């Protein structure tokens, strides 16, 4: 006879993203440099700079700044890009935080932002 021990489930070890302090400092320096570049950037260079700033801020978990830079990017040039997908992720993070905090006003704000971004994305995709 075969005996299977089905009661023991394999426990998966959660993967924890660990950003080292040195990496955070490098990212902060990169953000400062990009912010300086942003003041002189025009056109497509400005969009690239805004998206790079949003991405760097997202990496160091500064969601407020990341949202601000990505929103600025989409205001200046509404094209489907990494800004759209990252912004959706950031809005969902803020929505979850509001739900946990039971902050109905913030929850509604981010639900509306998600709806608006989805509508914008649909509009962009129709043009393509």
XYZ file of C-alpha atoms in Angstrom:
128
model
C 0.000 0.000 0.000
C 0.999 3.547 -0.613
C 0.670 6.084 2.082
C 0.484 9.696 1.088
C 0.713 12.347 3.647
C -1.650 14.898 2.158
C -2.005 16.773 5.405
C 1.356 18.403 5.070
C 1.207 21.250 2.633
C 4.344 22.645 1.194
C 4.916 26.030 2.626
C 6.178 28.545 0.167
C 8.702 30.998 1.407
C 7.484 34.506 0.576
C 9.760 36.484 -1.654
C 10.603 39.758 -0.012
C 11.889 42.576 -2.118
C 14.767 44.115 -0.308
C 16.246 47.287 -1.613
C 19.544 47.999 0.028
C 20.209 51.374 1.595
C 22.949 52.051 -0.948
C 20.501 51.396 -3.779
C 17.964 53.755 -2.220
C 20.610 56.476 -1.949
C 21.563 55.970 -5.605
C 17.910 56.201 -6.616
C 17.465 59.382 -4.589
C 20.496 60.891 -6.320
C 19.054 59.821 -9.669
C 15.733 61.476 -8.774
C 17.494 64.726 -7.867
C 19.403 64.645 -11.151
C 16.235 63.935 -13.145
C 14.373 66.742 -11.372
C 17.155 69.115 -12.414
C 16.988 67.807 -15.997
C 13.208 68.197 -15.985
C 13.412 71.978 -15.624
C 15.252 72.267 -18.948
C 13.578 69.390 -20.826
C 11.065 70.021 -23.598
C 8.767 67.852 -25.689
C 9.502 64.129 -25.761
C 12.539 64.578 -23.522
C 10.255 65.985 -20.835
C 7.921 62.971 -21.107
C 10.868 60.567 -20.869
C 12.154 62.450 -17.830
C 8.736 62.445 -16.122
C 8.340 58.707 -16.714
C 11.849 58.014 -15.392
C 11.062 60.081 -12.292
C 7.803 58.187 -11.763
C 9.580 54.866 -12.119
C 12.398 55.822 -9.731
C 9.939 57.126 -7.134
C 7.941 53.921 -7.466
C 11.083 51.873 -6.773
C 11.750 53.691 -3.503
C 8.065 53.338 -2.560
C 7.301 57.071 -2.753
C 3.852 56.550 -4.252
C 2.718 60.164 -3.927
C 5.607 61.519 -5.991
C 5.378 58.668 -8.489
C 1.683 59.365 -9.030
C 2.368 63.073 -9.475
C 5.076 62.516 -12.104
C 3.090 59.909 -14.035
C -0.021 62.119 -14.018
C 2.055 65.017 -15.345
C 3.394 62.749 -18.079
C -0.081 61.688 -19.170
C -1.356 65.275 -19.092
C 1.367 66.322 -21.501
C 1.162 63.334 -23.839
C -1.705 60.851 -23.645
C -0.180 57.710 -25.116
C -0.379 54.194 -23.793
C 2.901 53.587 -22.032
C 4.496 52.307 -18.856
C 3.053 55.412 -17.206
C -0.483 54.045 -17.680
C 0.271 50.616 -16.254
C 2.353 51.913 -13.352
C -0.213 54.568 -12.544
C -2.945 51.912 -12.401
C -0.815 49.907 -9.962
C -0.157 52.979 -7.826
C -3.848 53.919 -7.756
C -4.690 50.391 -6.625
C -2.079 50.587 -3.864
C -3.577 53.863 -2.623
C -7.101 52.420 -2.927
C -6.104 49.428 -0.797
C -4.491 51.684 1.796
C -7.672 53.759 1.974
C -9.801 50.634 2.339
C -7.642 49.330 5.190
C -7.763 52.738 6.877
C -11.543 52.850 6.285
C -11.131 56.261 4.663
C -14.179 56.412 2.404
C -13.237 59.772 0.902
C -9.792 58.589 -0.245
C -11.239 55.261 -1.345
C -13.749 57.018 -3.582
C -11.073 59.380 -4.898
C -8.860 56.523 -6.057
C -11.779 54.512 -7.425
C -12.665 57.554 -9.548
C -9.031 57.957 -10.629
C -8.954 54.283 -11.661
C -12.177 54.693 -13.654
C -10.846 57.828 -15.372
C -7.545 56.159 -16.207
C -9.342 53.137 -17.633
C -11.489 55.424 -19.780
C -8.406 57.324 -20.950
C -6.677 54.052 -21.782
C -9.683 52.891 -23.808
C -9.692 56.183 -25.696
C -5.979 55.881 -26.407
C -6.372 52.303 -27.634
C -9.206 53.289 -29.997
C -6.955 55.867 -31.631
C -4.208 53.336 -32.276
